[in-house]
Amino acid sequence: MTFGDVIREHRRSFADADALVDGDLRLTWSELDTRTDRLASALTAAGVGAGDRILWLGQNSFRVYELLGAAAKIGAMVCPGYWRWAVPEMVFAIEDFDPKVIVWQQEEIGETVAKARGAVTGGEAAERTTLWLRHDGDGADSYESFLASGAAGDPGRDVDPDTALMVIYTAAISGRQCGSMLSHRNLLAMGANAAWMGDIGQEAAFLNAGPMFHIGNYQIWGMPVFVHGGKNVVVRRVDPELLLPLLVRERCTHAYLMPPTIASLVELNKEAGHDLSFLRASIAPQLWQGMATTDTSRFTRNGGGEGRVYGQTEVTGLAVTSASGGAGIGNAGRPGPFAMVRILDGEGRERPVGEAGEICVRGDLVHLGYWNRPEINAERFRHGWWHTTDLGRREADGTISFLGTTTRMLKSAAENIFPAEVENCLESHPAVREAAVIGVPNERWAQDVKAVVVLHDGAGAGAEELIEHCRERIASYKKPKTVEFLGALPRTAAGGKDYDALDERFGGGGYPGADTLGAGR
């Protein structure tokens, strides 16, 4: 089956049930099937076909699901881009992904989109080969006008479920982000597996408050609800004062919410007094102070809501969880039915039980690779396994422990920050000779970014100048919060930057592990 087949089937099984809710808009499964047919027809008429790419530059919207449905019916792929990208990051994504269609948003990010559009290599020639559709406007170049131009009726294309449907940019380990290509099979396997873990069926209603450029929102619980014909409620951005009445109106059974947002909702509801017992709290249920019902699914009762899981975008979310076989010695759990895991050494040999090695995965959850990165793909798929670059250990009871990243990573709330990307940005400043980035603990957000900088001889630049330099070039959450200056960076015996020495000197630590929001990334 493909993602498009799911919509086709739900039209027959749950014709008048709500599929998507976004503000005042409400689509049944029948209506969603009709709209995705028209959108697929319009895309085909615009020259979009199998293997072609569509880029979304906007905040959360029902249209992300709708674009996925239409692309699924013609064999195209969709990238939900990050609306907080800085101009250079957005330009990079446009040039790297090379989309035939870009759906963009004016509100809040229109200025950034306009600057990126003007800076794309190729200028007018690139403009002529890319169709730009505004999703929050009217007129000839609007998304709705384009969709309405499509013919009715199923396009009837034969689409391979092992082709890419969703692309999520992630893993800026080498200093530039890579687009992880997730197939129909990946997404449907993830949906089926997570639904089993979370005891999710057609009666479920999920509040998509997590960012739709992030795998977490689909894993917990957008895709399971979609696959089983439930209701996905979409919010443009997180505002507790708007979320609380929405949770009540739509009787959302599940929601993707971070602890600070939960705390705000609890405080608001102390005065509002809404009955939230229909909401099943699976992540940190104690934060709801009894207002929501503690989820009793395999995911929560075996520790998944407390981070006893392991995954990454490249394995379509969670490949190892405590839901599979229950909790044990390992801090992550066991692989589910759609994944195999081996702990391998550098030669591709399995490490003995109790000894550390790289976590490697294969199966229906493993992505197709990174878009337009053949050399990286060849390296990461060596020995027939996807190499996660994460360190793990198989325990005596068969569970897996996540031990850390073999490439350094920071975490701010649910967002991953790769030092190489921030260091490259800092080193692009004319005054900076060299930079190293460490993470310092933050009780609320897990970590803050601290930069340690060496300036060129005779050059001058202050901390605020360097922070602003980063803010203009990369997403704001990645910029350093503080900057320290040294005459030279400490070095390891091999000549690399000695991050351990920097951690010790400047208070670094708290790197992602079992005690953060899920072991792994």
Coordinates of C-alpha atoms in Angstrom, one line a residue:
M1 CA 0.0 0.0 0.0
T2 CA 0.9 3.7 -0.4
F3 CA 0.0 6.7 1.6
G4 CA -2.5 7.5 -1.2
D5 CA -4.1 4.1 -0.8
V6 CA -4.8 4.8 2.9
I7 CA -6.8 7.9 1.9
R8 CA -8.7 6.0 -0.8
E9 CA -9.6 3.2 1.7
H10 CA -10.6 5.6 4.5
R11 CA -13.0 7.3 2.0
R12 CA -14.9 4.0 1.9
S13 CA -14.5 2.9 5.5
F14 CA -14.9 6.3 7.3
A15 CA -16.5 8.5 4.6
D16 CA -18.1 11.2 6.9
A17 CA -15.6 11.0 9.8
D18 CA -13.3 14.0 10.3
A19 CA -9.8 13.5 8.9
L20 CA -8.3 17.0 9.3
V21 CA -9.3 20.0 11.4
D22 CA -7.4 23.3 11.1
G23 CA -9.1 26.4 12.6
D24 CA -12.5 26.7 11.0
L25 CA -11.7 24.2 8.3
R26 CA -12.9 20.6 8.7
L27 CA -12.3 17.9 6.1
T28 CA -13.9 14.4 6.1
W29 CA -12.1 11.5 4.6
S30 CA -14.3 11.8 1.5
E31 CA -13.5 15.4 1.2
L32 CA -9.8 14.8 1.7
D33 CA -9.7 12.1 -1.0
T34 CA -11.5 14.5 -3.4
R35 CA -9.1 17.4 -2.7
T36 CA -6.0 15.3 -3.0
D37 CA -7.3 13.9 -6.3
R38 CA -7.7 17.5 -7.6
L39 CA -4.4 18.6 -6.2
A40 CA -2.7 15.6 -7.8
S41 CA -4.3 16.4 -11.2
A42 CA -3.2 20.1 -10.9
L43 CA 0.4 19.0 -10.1
T44 CA 0.4 16.7 -13.0
A45 CA -0.7 19.4 -15.3
A46 CA 2.1 21.6 -14.0
G47 CA 4.6 19.0 -15.0
V48 CA 5.1 17.3 -11.6
G49 CA 5.6 13.6 -11.8
A50 CA 7.3 10.6 -10.3
G51 CA 10.4 11.6 -8.3
D52 CA 9.7 15.3 -8.5
R53 CA 9.8 17.4 -5.4
I54 CA 7.5 19.8 -3.5
L55 CA 8.8 22.1 -0.8
W56 CA 6.6 23.5 2.0
L57 CA 7.8 26.8 3.5
G58 CA 5.3 27.6 6.2
Q59 CA 4.1 26.8 9.7
N60 CA 1.9 23.8 10.6
S61 CA -1.1 23.4 8.3
F62 CA -3.6 20.7 7.2
R63 CA -2.1 21.3 3.8
V64 CA 1.1 19.4 4.7
Y65 CA -1.0 16.2 5.0
E66 CA -2.9 17.2 1.9
L67 CA 0.3 17.7 -0.1
L68 CA 1.6 14.3 1.1
G69 CA -1.7 12.7 -0.1
A70 CA -1.6 14.3 -3.5
A71 CA 2.2 13.6 -4.0
A72 CA 1.5 10.0 -2.9
K73 CA -1.0 9.6 -5.8
I74 CA 1.5 10.7 -8.5
G75 CA 4.8 9.4 -7.0
A76 CA 6.3 12.8 -6.0
M77 CA 7.8 13.7 -2.7
V78 CA 7.2 16.5 -0.2
C79 CA 9.6 18.3 2.2
P80 CA 8.0 20.2 5.1
G81 CA 10.7 22.9 5.5
Y82 CA 11.5 24.6 8.7
W83 CA 9.7 28.0 8.8
R84 CA 12.4 29.4 11.2
W85 CA 15.2 28.9 8.7
A86 CA 17.4 31.9 8.2
V87 CA 17.8 33.2 4.6
P88 CA 21.0 31.3 3.9
E89 CA 19.5 28.1 5.2
M90 CA 16.4 28.5 3.1
V91 CA 18.4 29.3 0.0
F92 CA 20.5 26.1 0.7
A93 CA 17.3 24.0 1.0
I94 CA 15.8 25.4 -2.2
E95 CA 19.0 24.8 -4.2
D96 CA 19.7 21.4 -2.7
F97 CA 16.2 20.0 -2.9
D98 CA 15.5 21.6 -6.3
P99 CA 11.7 21.5 -6.0
K100 CA 9.3 22.0 -9.0
V101 CA 6.8 23.5 -6.6
I102 CA 7.2 25.7 -3.5
V103 CA 4.2 26.4 -1.3
W104 CA 5.0 29.4 0.9
Q105 CA 3.6 31.5 3.7
Q106 CA 3.5 35.3 3.8
E107 CA 2.5 35.7 7.5
E108 CA 5.6 35.9 9.8
I109 CA 8.1 34.5 7.2
G110 CA 7.2 36.3 4.0
E111 CA 10.2 38.6 4.2
T112 CA 12.6 35.7 4.7
V113 CA 11.0 33.8 1.8
A114 CA 11.3 36.8 -0.5
K115 CA 15.0 37.3 0.3
A116 CA 15.7 33.6 -0.2
R117 CA 13.8 33.6 -3.5
G118 CA 15.8 36.5 -4.7
A119 CA 19.1 34.9 -3.7
V120 CA 18.6 31.5 -5.3
T121 CA 21.3 30.6 -7.8
G122 CA 20.0 30.8 -11.3
G123 CA 17.9 33.9 -10.8
E124 CA 15.2 34.3 -13.4
A125 CA 16.0 30.9 -15.0
A126 CA 15.3 29.2 -11.7
E127 CA 12.1 31.2 -11.3
R128 CA 10.8 29.9 -14.6
T129 CA 11.3 26.3 -13.6
T130 CA 9.7 26.6 -10.2
L131 CA 6.0 27.1 -9.4
W132 CA 5.5 29.3 -6.3
L133 CA 2.1 29.0 -4.6
R134 CA 1.1 31.1 -1.6
H135 CA -0.8 29.1 0.9
D136 CA -2.2 31.9 3.0
G137 CA -3.5 34.1 0.2
D138 CA -6.0 34.5 -2.6
G139 CA -5.5 35.1 -6.3
A140 CA -4.1 33.2 -9.3
D141 CA -0.9 32.2 -7.5
S142 CA -2.6 30.8 -4.4
Y143 CA -2.7 27.3 -3.3
E144 CA -6.5 27.1 -3.3
S145 CA -6.8 28.5 -6.8
F146 CA -4.2 26.0 -8.0
L147 CA -6.0 23.0 -6.3
A148 CA -9.3 24.1 -7.8
S149 CA -7.9 24.0 -11.3
G150 CA -7.3 20.3 -11.0
A151 CA -9.7 17.8 -12.6
A152 CA -11.8 15.6 -10.4
G153 CA -11.2 11.8 -10.3
D154 CA -8.4 9.6 -9.1
P155 CA -5.2 9.9 -11.1
G156 CA -4.9 6.2 -11.1
R157 CA -1.1 6.1 -11.1
D158 CA 0.9 3.0 -10.1
V159 CA 3.2 4.2 -7.3
D160 CA 5.9 2.1 -5.8
P161 CA 5.6 2.1 -1.9
D162 CA 9.4 1.9 -1.7
T163 CA 9.8 5.4 -3.3
A164 CA 10.3 8.5 -1.2
L165 CA 7.3 10.5 -0.1
M166 CA 8.4 12.7 2.8
V167 CA 11.8 14.4 3.1
I168 CA 12.9 15.9 6.4
Y169 CA 16.1 17.9 6.6
T170 CA 18.2 16.8 9.6
A171 CA 21.7 15.7 10.6
A172 CA 23.9 18.7 10.0
I173 CA 26.8 16.5 11.3
S174 CA 29.2 17.5 8.5
G175 CA 28.2 21.2 8.6
R176 CA 25.3 21.1 6.2
Q177 CA 21.8 19.6 6.6
C178 CA 20.8 16.5 4.7
G179 CA 17.3 15.5 3.6
S180 CA 16.2 12.2 5.0
M181 CA 14.0 10.4 2.4
L182 CA 11.2 8.5 4.0
S183 CA 9.2 6.1 1.8
H184 CA 5.5 5.2 1.9
R185 CA 6.5 1.9 3.5
N186 CA 8.6 3.7 6.1
L187 CA 5.7 6.0 7.1
L188 CA 3.0 3.3 7.1
A189 CA 5.2 0.8 9.1
M190 CA 5.9 3.6 11.6
G191 CA 2.2 4.4 11.8
A192 CA 1.2 0.7 12.4
N193 CA 4.0 0.2 14.9
A194 CA 3.3 3.3 16.9
A195 CA -0.4 2.7 16.9
W196 CA 0.2 -0.7 18.5
M197 CA 2.4 0.9 21.1
G198 CA 0.0 3.7 21.8
D199 CA -3.2 1.7 21.6
I200 CA -4.5 4.1 18.9
G201 CA -7.5 3.5 16.7
Q202 CA -10.1 5.4 14.6
E203 CA -11.5 7.0 17.7
A204 CA -8.3 8.9 18.4
A205 CA -8.0 12.7 17.9
F206 CA -4.4 14.1 17.8
L207 CA -3.4 17.7 18.3
N208 CA -0.5 18.4 15.9
A209 CA 1.2 21.0 18.1
G210 CA 4.6 19.6 17.4
P211 CA 6.5 21.1 14.4
M212 CA 5.6 19.4 11.1
F213 CA 9.2 19.6 9.9
H214 CA 10.1 17.3 12.7
I215 CA 9.6 13.5 12.8
G216 CA 8.4 13.6 16.4
N217 CA 5.0 15.1 15.5
Y218 CA 4.3 12.2 13.0
Q219 CA 5.7 9.5 15.3
I220 CA 3.8 10.6 18.4
W221 CA 1.0 10.5 17.2
G222 CA 0.1 12.1 13.8
M223 CA 0.9 9.1 11.5
P224 CA -0.7 6.4 13.7
V225 CA -3.9 8.4 13.9
F226 CA -3.9 9.0 10.1
V227 CA -3.2 5.4 9.3
H228 CA -6.1 4.3 11.4
G229 CA -8.6 6.8 10.2
G230 CA -8.7 9.1 13.2
K231 CA -8.8 12.9 13.4
N232 CA -5.7 15.1 13.1
V233 CA -6.2 18.6 14.5
V234 CA -3.5 21.0 13.3
V235 CA -2.4 24.3 15.0
R236 CA -0.3 26.8 13.2
R237 CA 1.9 27.4 16.2
V238 CA 1.9 26.8 20.0
D239 CA -0.1 29.3 22.1
P240 CA -1.4 27.8 25.3
E241 CA -4.4 30.2 25.5
L242 CA -5.5 29.0 22.1
L243 CA -4.6 25.3 22.6
L244 CA -6.7 24.8 25.8
P245 CA -10.2 25.6 24.2
L246 CA -9.1 23.7 21.1
L247 CA -8.3 20.6 23.1
V248 CA -11.7 20.8 24.7
R249 CA -13.7 21.5 21.5
E250 CA -12.1 18.7 19.5
R251 CA -11.8 16.3 22.5
C252 CA -8.2 15.5 21.6
T253 CA -7.2 12.2 23.0
H254 CA -3.5 12.8 22.3
A255 CA -1.3 15.8 21.8
Y256 CA 2.4 16.6 21.1
L257 CA 3.3 19.1 23.8
M258 CA 6.5 20.0 25.5
P259 CA 6.7 20.3 29.3
P260 CA 6.8 24.1 29.5
T261 CA 3.6 24.2 27.4
I262 CA 1.9 21.6 29.6
A263 CA 2.8 23.7 32.6
S264 CA 1.1 26.7 31.0
L265 CA -2.0 24.7 30.1
V266 CA -2.3 23.4 33.7
E267 CA -2.1 26.9 35.1
L268 CA -4.7 28.2 32.6
N269 CA -7.1 25.3 33.3
K270 CA -6.9 25.9 37.1
E271 CA -9.0 28.9 36.4
A272 CA -11.0 27.6 33.3
G273 CA -11.9 24.4 35.0
H274 CA -12.4 22.3 31.8
D275 CA -12.8 18.6 32.0
L276 CA -9.7 17.2 30.3
S277 CA -10.2 13.5 31.2
F278 CA -10.5 12.6 27.6
L279 CA -6.9 13.5 27.0
R280 CA -4.5 10.6 27.4
A281 CA -1.1 11.9 28.7
S282 CA 1.7 9.7 27.5
I283 CA 4.7 12.0 27.9
A284 CA 5.4 13.1 31.5
P285 CA 1.8 12.5 32.6
Q286 CA 2.6 13.7 36.1
L287 CA 2.9 17.3 34.8
W288 CA -0.9 17.4 34.2
Q289 CA -1.5 17.2 38.0
G290 CA -4.4 14.9 37.5
M291 CA -6.3 17.0 34.9
A292 CA -5.6 14.5 32.1
T293 CA -5.9 10.8 32.2
T294 CA -2.6 8.9 32.4
D295 CA -2.1 6.8 29.3
T296 CA -2.0 3.1 30.0
S297 CA -0.9 1.9 26.6
R298 CA 2.3 -0.2 26.1
F299 CA 4.2 3.0 25.3
T300 CA 3.6 4.7 28.6
R301 CA 3.3 1.8 31.1
N302 CA 6.6 0.4 29.9
G303 CA 8.4 3.7 30.2
G304 CA 8.2 5.1 26.6
G305 CA 6.8 8.4 27.9
E306 CA 9.8 8.7 30.2
G307 CA 12.3 8.4 27.4
R308 CA 12.9 4.6 27.3
V309 CA 13.2 4.8 23.6
Y310 CA 15.7 5.2 20.9
G311 CA 15.4 6.6 17.4
Q312 CA 16.2 9.2 14.8
T313 CA 14.6 10.7 11.7
E314 CA 16.5 8.2 9.5
V315 CA 14.7 5.3 11.1
T316 CA 11.3 7.0 10.8
G317 CA 11.2 7.9 14.5
L318 CA 11.5 5.2 17.1
A319 CA 13.2 1.9 16.2
V320 CA 13.8 0.8 19.8
T321 CA 11.2 1.1 22.6
S322 CA 10.4 -0.4 25.9
A323 CA 6.9 -1.1 24.5
S324 CA 8.5 -4.1 22.8
G325 CA 8.9 -6.8 25.5
G326 CA 8.7 -4.4 28.4
A327 CA 11.4 -2.5 30.3
G328 CA 14.6 -4.2 31.1
I329 CA 18.3 -3.4 31.8
G330 CA 18.8 -1.2 28.8
N331 CA 17.6 2.4 28.8
A332 CA 16.0 2.2 25.3
G333 CA 14.2 -1.1 25.1
R334 CA 14.0 -3.5 22.2
P335 CA 13.4 -3.2 18.4
G336 CA 9.8 -3.4 17.3
P337 CA 8.6 -5.7 14.5
F338 CA 9.7 -3.5 11.6
A339 CA 13.4 -3.1 12.6
M340 CA 16.5 -5.2 13.3
V341 CA 19.3 -3.8 15.4
R342 CA 22.9 -4.8 15.7
I343 CA 25.7 -3.3 17.7
L344 CA 28.7 -3.3 15.3
D345 CA 32.4 -2.5 15.5
G346 CA 34.2 -0.5 12.8
E347 CA 34.6 -3.6 10.6
G348 CA 30.9 -4.5 10.6
R349 CA 31.3 -7.3 13.2
E350 CA 28.7 -7.7 15.9
R351 CA 29.9 -6.7 19.3
P352 CA 29.5 -9.2 22.2
V353 CA 26.7 -8.7 24.7
G354 CA 27.7 -6.0 27.2
E355 CA 30.3 -4.4 24.9
A356 CA 29.8 -1.0 23.2
G357 CA 29.6 -0.4 19.5
E358 CA 27.7 1.6 16.9
I359 CA 23.9 1.1 16.8
C360 CA 23.0 -0.1 13.3
V361 CA 19.6 -0.7 12.0
R362 CA 17.8 -2.3 9.0
G363 CA 14.2 -3.1 8.1
D364 CA 11.1 -1.3 7.0
L365 CA 11.7 1.7 9.2
V366 CA 15.1 2.6 7.7
H367 CA 15.0 5.5 5.3
L368 CA 16.1 5.4 1.7
G369 CA 19.1 7.6 2.4
Y370 CA 19.7 11.3 2.1
W371 CA 18.6 13.2 -0.9
N372 CA 21.5 14.1 -3.2
R373 CA 24.2 12.6 -0.9
P374 CA 25.5 9.5 -2.6
E375 CA 28.9 9.5 -0.8
I376 CA 27.4 9.9 2.6
N377 CA 24.8 7.2 1.8
A378 CA 27.4 4.8 0.7
E379 CA 29.3 5.3 4.0
R380 CA 26.3 5.1 6.3
F381 CA 24.8 2.0 4.6
R382 CA 28.0 0.0 4.6
H383 CA 27.9 -3.7 5.6
G384 CA 24.2 -3.8 4.7
W385 CA 23.1 -1.8 7.8
W386 CA 22.2 1.9 8.4
H387 CA 24.9 3.3 10.7
T388 CA 23.3 5.7 13.1
T389 CA 26.6 7.2 14.4
D390 CA 25.3 6.5 17.9
L391 CA 27.0 4.4 20.5
G392 CA 25.0 1.6 22.1
R393 CA 25.2 -1.8 23.9
R394 CA 23.2 -5.0 23.9
E395 CA 22.4 -6.0 27.4
A396 CA 22.2 -9.5 28.9
D397 CA 18.4 -9.5 28.7
G398 CA 18.3 -8.5 25.1
T399 CA 17.5 -4.8 25.6
I400 CA 19.5 -2.0 24.1
S401 CA 21.2 0.9 26.0
F402 CA 21.9 4.1 24.2
L403 CA 25.3 5.4 25.4
G404 CA 25.8 8.7 23.5
T405 CA 26.5 10.0 20.1
T406 CA 29.7 9.1 18.2
T407 CA 29.3 12.6 16.6
R408 CA 28.8 15.4 19.1
M409 CA 25.2 16.7 19.3
L410 CA 23.4 19.2 21.5
K411 CA 19.7 19.4 22.3
S412 CA 17.5 22.4 23.1
A413 CA 14.0 21.2 24.1
A414 CA 13.0 18.9 21.2
E415 CA 15.5 20.4 18.7
N416 CA 18.8 18.9 17.7
I417 CA 21.8 21.2 17.3
F418 CA 25.0 19.9 15.6
P419 CA 28.1 21.8 16.6
A420 CA 29.7 21.6 13.2
E421 CA 26.9 23.7 11.7
V422 CA 27.2 26.4 14.3
E423 CA 31.0 26.3 14.2
N424 CA 31.0 26.7 10.4
C425 CA 28.7 29.7 10.8
L426 CA 31.0 31.3 13.5
E427 CA 34.1 30.7 11.4
S428 CA 32.5 32.5 8.4
H429 CA 32.9 35.7 10.4
P430 CA 36.0 37.5 9.2
A431 CA 37.3 38.0 12.7
V432 CA 37.1 34.4 13.8
R433 CA 40.0 32.0 13.2
E434 CA 38.5 29.0 14.9
A435 CA 35.4 28.1 17.0
A436 CA 34.2 25.2 19.1
V437 CA 30.7 24.7 20.4
I438 CA 29.7 22.9 23.6
G439 CA 26.4 22.5 25.4
V440 CA 25.9 23.8 28.9
P441 CA 23.0 22.4 31.0
N442 CA 19.7 24.2 31.1
E443 CA 17.1 22.8 33.5
R444 CA 14.2 23.9 31.4
W445 CA 15.5 23.3 27.8
A446 CA 18.1 20.6 28.3
Q447 CA 21.0 22.6 26.9
D448 CA 22.2 26.1 25.9
V449 CA 24.8 26.6 23.2
K450 CA 28.1 28.0 24.3
A451 CA 30.7 29.0 21.8
V452 CA 34.5 29.1 22.5
V453 CA 36.1 31.3 19.9
V454 CA 39.7 32.2 18.8
L455 CA 40.0 35.4 16.9
H456 CA 42.5 36.2 14.2
D457 CA 45.5 38.2 15.4
G458 CA 44.6 41.8 15.6
A459 CA 40.9 41.2 14.9
G460 CA 38.2 42.4 17.2
A461 CA 34.7 41.0 17.7
G462 CA 32.5 40.9 20.8
A463 CA 30.1 38.2 21.9
E464 CA 27.0 40.0 20.9
E465 CA 28.3 40.6 17.4
L466 CA 29.1 36.9 16.9
I467 CA 25.7 35.9 18.3
E468 CA 23.9 38.3 15.9
H469 CA 26.1 37.0 13.0
C470 CA 24.8 33.5 13.7
R471 CA 21.2 34.6 14.3
E472 CA 21.1 36.1 10.7
R473 CA 22.5 32.9 9.1
I474 CA 21.1 29.9 11.0
A475 CA 17.8 29.2 12.9
S476 CA 17.7 31.3 16.0
Y477 CA 17.6 28.4 18.4
K478 CA 21.0 27.2 17.1
K479 CA 22.8 30.5 17.9
P480 CA 25.2 30.6 20.9
K481 CA 23.7 32.0 24.1
T482 CA 27.2 32.8 25.4
V483 CA 30.6 33.2 23.9
E484 CA 34.0 32.7 25.5
F485 CA 37.3 33.8 24.0
L486 CA 40.6 32.0 24.1
G487 CA 44.0 32.5 22.5
A488 CA 44.0 28.9 21.2
L489 CA 41.7 25.9 21.5
P490 CA 42.8 22.8 23.5
R491 CA 43.8 19.9 21.3
T492 CA 43.5 16.1 21.6
A493 CA 46.5 13.9 20.9
A494 CA 45.2 13.4 17.4
G495 CA 45.1 17.1 16.8
G496 CA 41.3 17.6 16.9
K497 CA 39.4 20.1 19.1
D498 CA 39.4 18.8 22.7
Y499 CA 35.7 19.1 23.6
D500 CA 36.1 17.3 26.9
A501 CA 38.7 19.9 28.0
L502 CA 36.3 22.7 27.0
D503 CA 33.4 21.0 28.8
E504 CA 35.5 20.7 32.0
R505 CA 36.7 24.4 31.8
F506 CA 33.4 26.0 30.9
G507 CA 30.8 23.7 32.5
G508 CA 29.7 21.7 29.5
G509 CA 27.6 18.6 29.9
G510 CA 24.1 17.2 29.9
Y511 CA 24.4 15.8 26.4
P512 CA 21.5 13.8 25.0
G513 CA 20.9 10.5 26.6
A514 CA 18.3 8.5 28.4
D515 CA 17.4 11.4 30.7
T516 CA 16.4 13.7 27.9
L517 CA 13.2 13.6 25.8
G518 CA 14.0 10.1 24.4
A519 CA 17.3 8.4 24.1
G520 CA 18.8 9.3 20.8
R521 CA 17.6 11.9 18.3

